[in-house]
Amino acid sequence: MSEMSDLYQELILDHKRNPRNFRDMPDATRAVDGHNPLCGDQLRLFVKVADGRVEDVSFIGVGCAISVASASMLTEAVRGKTVEEAQRLFAEMHDLLTSDHPHTDPAELGSLGALAGVHEYPMRVKCATLSWHTLDTALTGDEESVTTE
Ligand code: ZN
């Protein structure tokens, strides 16, 4: 274990213990359910979009440490961004988590970079990408639920 991965692990555990923006959002413009049957992670992601910008984002649900930490970090990273910026971030996170040769530098993603190590654990990749796929659907699609299967 390097010092860096210790730090990253601490960050993930902190978000799991104390998830940010973990709440219902009655005035959300979109709410999408995400489900990862492989692990049993389940979340509902809320977004409030106005003038092409993500004014607010929150989630509720149950899941493993990786899925909850990923969703918690997502809400911190995406709030205040334009829809386009949020979609670009989704693409970067997807690249980072699923590609064997990612073009994305985790160091440029702030705390989200902590999730990069998940790539080494194929069983957990869907735990980390679940909230991002759910966000992408909330911003672009018209489905009301997402599954990683
Ligand atoms: Zn999981």
Tab-separated table of C-alpha atoms in Angstrom, residues 22-143:
chain	number	residue	atom	x	y	z
A	22	PHE	CA	-27.588	12.607	1.060
A	23	ARG	CA	-31.186	13.774	0.966
A	24	ASP	CA	-34.446	13.761	-0.908
A	25	MET	CA	-35.132	16.689	-3.265
A	26	PRO	CA	-38.842	17.462	-3.619
A	27	ASP	CA	-38.293	20.170	-6.256
A	28	ALA	CA	-35.871	18.188	-8.438
A	29	THR	CA	-36.306	18.570	-12.186
A	30	ARG	CA	-35.330	14.914	-12.647
A	31	ALA	CA	-35.037	11.875	-10.383
A	32	VAL	CA	-33.557	8.634	-11.685
A	33	ASP	CA	-33.146	5.274	-9.958
A	34	GLY	CA	-29.882	3.402	-10.385
A	35	HIS	CA	-29.385	-0.263	-9.604
A	36	ASN	CA	-26.294	-2.454	-9.663
A	37	PRO	CA	-27.617	-6.016	-9.285
A	38	LEU	CA	-24.088	-7.471	-9.093
A	39	CYS	CA	-23.539	-5.880	-5.693
A	40	GLY	CA	-27.027	-4.806	-4.641
A	41	ASP	CA	-26.275	-1.079	-4.780
A	42	GLN	CA	-29.389	1.009	-5.152
A	43	LEU	CA	-29.687	4.752	-5.342
A	44	ARG	CA	-32.010	7.506	-6.422
A	45	LEU	CA	-30.297	10.548	-7.863
A	46	PHE	CA	-31.957	13.963	-7.945
A	47	VAL	CA	-30.927	16.880	-10.111
A	48	LYS	CA	-32.273	20.391	-10.373
A	49	VAL	CA	-31.274	21.902	-13.697
A	50	ALA	CA	-31.979	25.527	-14.583
A	51	ASP	CA	-30.552	27.588	-17.466
A	52	GLY	CA	-28.344	24.673	-18.515
A	53	ARG	CA	-26.699	24.471	-15.128
A	54	VAL	CA	-26.881	21.852	-12.361
A	55	GLU	CA	-28.137	24.018	-9.513
A	56	ASP	CA	-28.520	21.158	-7.083
A	57	VAL	CA	-27.810	17.440	-6.977
A	58	SER	CA	-28.446	14.907	-4.217
A	59	PHE	CA	-29.035	11.203	-3.688
A	60	ILE	CA	-30.530	8.648	-1.355
A	61	GLY	CA	-30.103	4.898	-1.289
A	62	VAL	CA	-28.164	1.957	0.040
A	63	GLY	CA	-24.993	0.345	-1.203
A	64	CYS	CA	-21.419	-0.638	-0.554
A	65	ALA	CA	-18.750	1.863	0.451
A	66	ILE	CA	-17.563	2.395	-3.125
A	67	SER	CA	-21.032	3.107	-4.524
A	68	VAL	CA	-21.992	5.503	-1.731
A	69	ALA	CA	-18.624	7.289	-1.786
A	70	SER	CA	-18.770	7.618	-5.567
A	71	ALA	CA	-22.269	9.141	-5.452
A	72	SER	CA	-21.266	11.454	-2.601
A	73	MET	CA	-18.179	12.671	-4.481
A	74	LEU	CA	-20.265	13.073	-7.622
A	75	THR	CA	-22.676	15.460	-5.924
A	76	GLU	CA	-19.804	17.617	-4.696
A	77	ALA	CA	-18.106	17.632	-8.087
A	78	VAL	CA	-21.143	18.324	-10.258
A	79	ARG	CA	-23.036	20.985	-8.315
A	80	GLY	CA	-22.825	24.352	-10.055
A	81	LYS	CA	-21.425	22.900	-13.276
A	82	THR	CA	-23.123	23.334	-16.622
A	83	VAL	CA	-24.830	20.260	-18.038
A	84	GLU	CA	-22.057	20.071	-20.654
A	85	GLU	CA	-19.328	20.172	-18.001
A	86	ALA	CA	-21.107	17.497	-15.979
A	87	GLN	CA	-21.367	15.282	-19.052
A	88	ARG	CA	-17.677	15.761	-19.791
A	89	LEU	CA	-16.894	14.751	-16.213
A	90	PHE	CA	-19.059	11.637	-16.651
A	91	ALA	CA	-17.031	10.749	-19.766
A	92	GLU	CA	-13.752	11.284	-17.902
A	93	MET	CA	-14.833	9.206	-14.919
A	94	HIS	CA	-16.093	6.460	-17.207
A	95	ASP	CA	-12.745	6.484	-19.021
A	96	LEU	CA	-10.796	6.454	-15.769
A	97	LEU	CA	-12.780	3.590	-14.241
A	98	THR	CA	-13.301	1.314	-17.226
A	99	SER	CA	-10.387	1.843	-19.599
A	100	ASP	CA	-7.123	-0.092	-19.376
A	101	HIS	CA	-5.362	2.936	-20.809
A	102	PRO	CA	-7.341	5.937	-19.630
A	103	HIS	CA	-6.679	9.326	-21.226
A	104	THR	CA	-7.815	10.998	-18.040
A	105	ASP	CA	-5.307	11.996	-15.389
A	106	PRO	CA	-6.760	11.224	-11.927
A	107	ALA	CA	-4.623	14.009	-10.454
A	108	GLU	CA	-6.710	16.527	-12.398
A	109	LEU	CA	-9.974	15.297	-10.940
A	110	GLY	CA	-9.428	16.282	-7.325
A	111	SER	CA	-11.041	13.952	-4.811
A	112	LEU	CA	-12.685	11.991	-7.639
A	113	GLY	CA	-9.209	10.703	-8.446
A	114	ALA	CA	-9.528	8.589	-5.296
A	115	LEU	CA	-11.821	6.287	-7.255
A	116	ALA	CA	-9.211	5.530	-9.930
A	117	GLY	CA	-7.855	2.574	-7.938
A	118	VAL	CA	-11.216	0.825	-8.289
A	119	HIS	CA	-10.218	-0.074	-11.846
A	120	GLU	CA	-7.974	-2.767	-10.388
A	121	TYR	CA	-11.016	-4.509	-8.905
A	122	PRO	CA	-13.285	-5.402	-11.846
A	123	MET	CA	-16.087	-6.535	-9.510
A	124	ARG	CA	-16.266	-3.059	-8.029
A	125	VAL	CA	-16.099	-0.968	-11.182
A	126	LYS	CA	-19.892	-1.004	-11.589
A	127	CYS	CA	-20.269	0.107	-7.971
A	128	ALA	CA	-18.250	3.213	-8.820
A	129	THR	CA	-19.843	3.926	-12.217
A	130	LEU	CA	-23.458	3.424	-11.085
A	131	SER	CA	-24.052	6.967	-9.850
A	132	TRP	CA	-22.343	8.394	-12.949
A	133	HIS	CA	-24.528	6.422	-15.343
A	134	THR	CA	-27.527	7.526	-13.311
A	135	LEU	CA	-26.401	11.149	-13.574
A	136	ASP	CA	-25.907	10.829	-17.324
A	137	THR	CA	-29.450	9.507	-17.702
A	138	ALA	CA	-30.811	12.259	-15.460
A	139	LEU	CA	-29.127	14.893	-17.635
A	140	THR	CA	-29.696	13.451	-21.105
A	141	GLY	CA	-32.010	10.463	-21.233
A	142	ASP	CA	-35.695	10.031	-20.653
A	143	GLU	CA	-35.584	6.740	-18.745
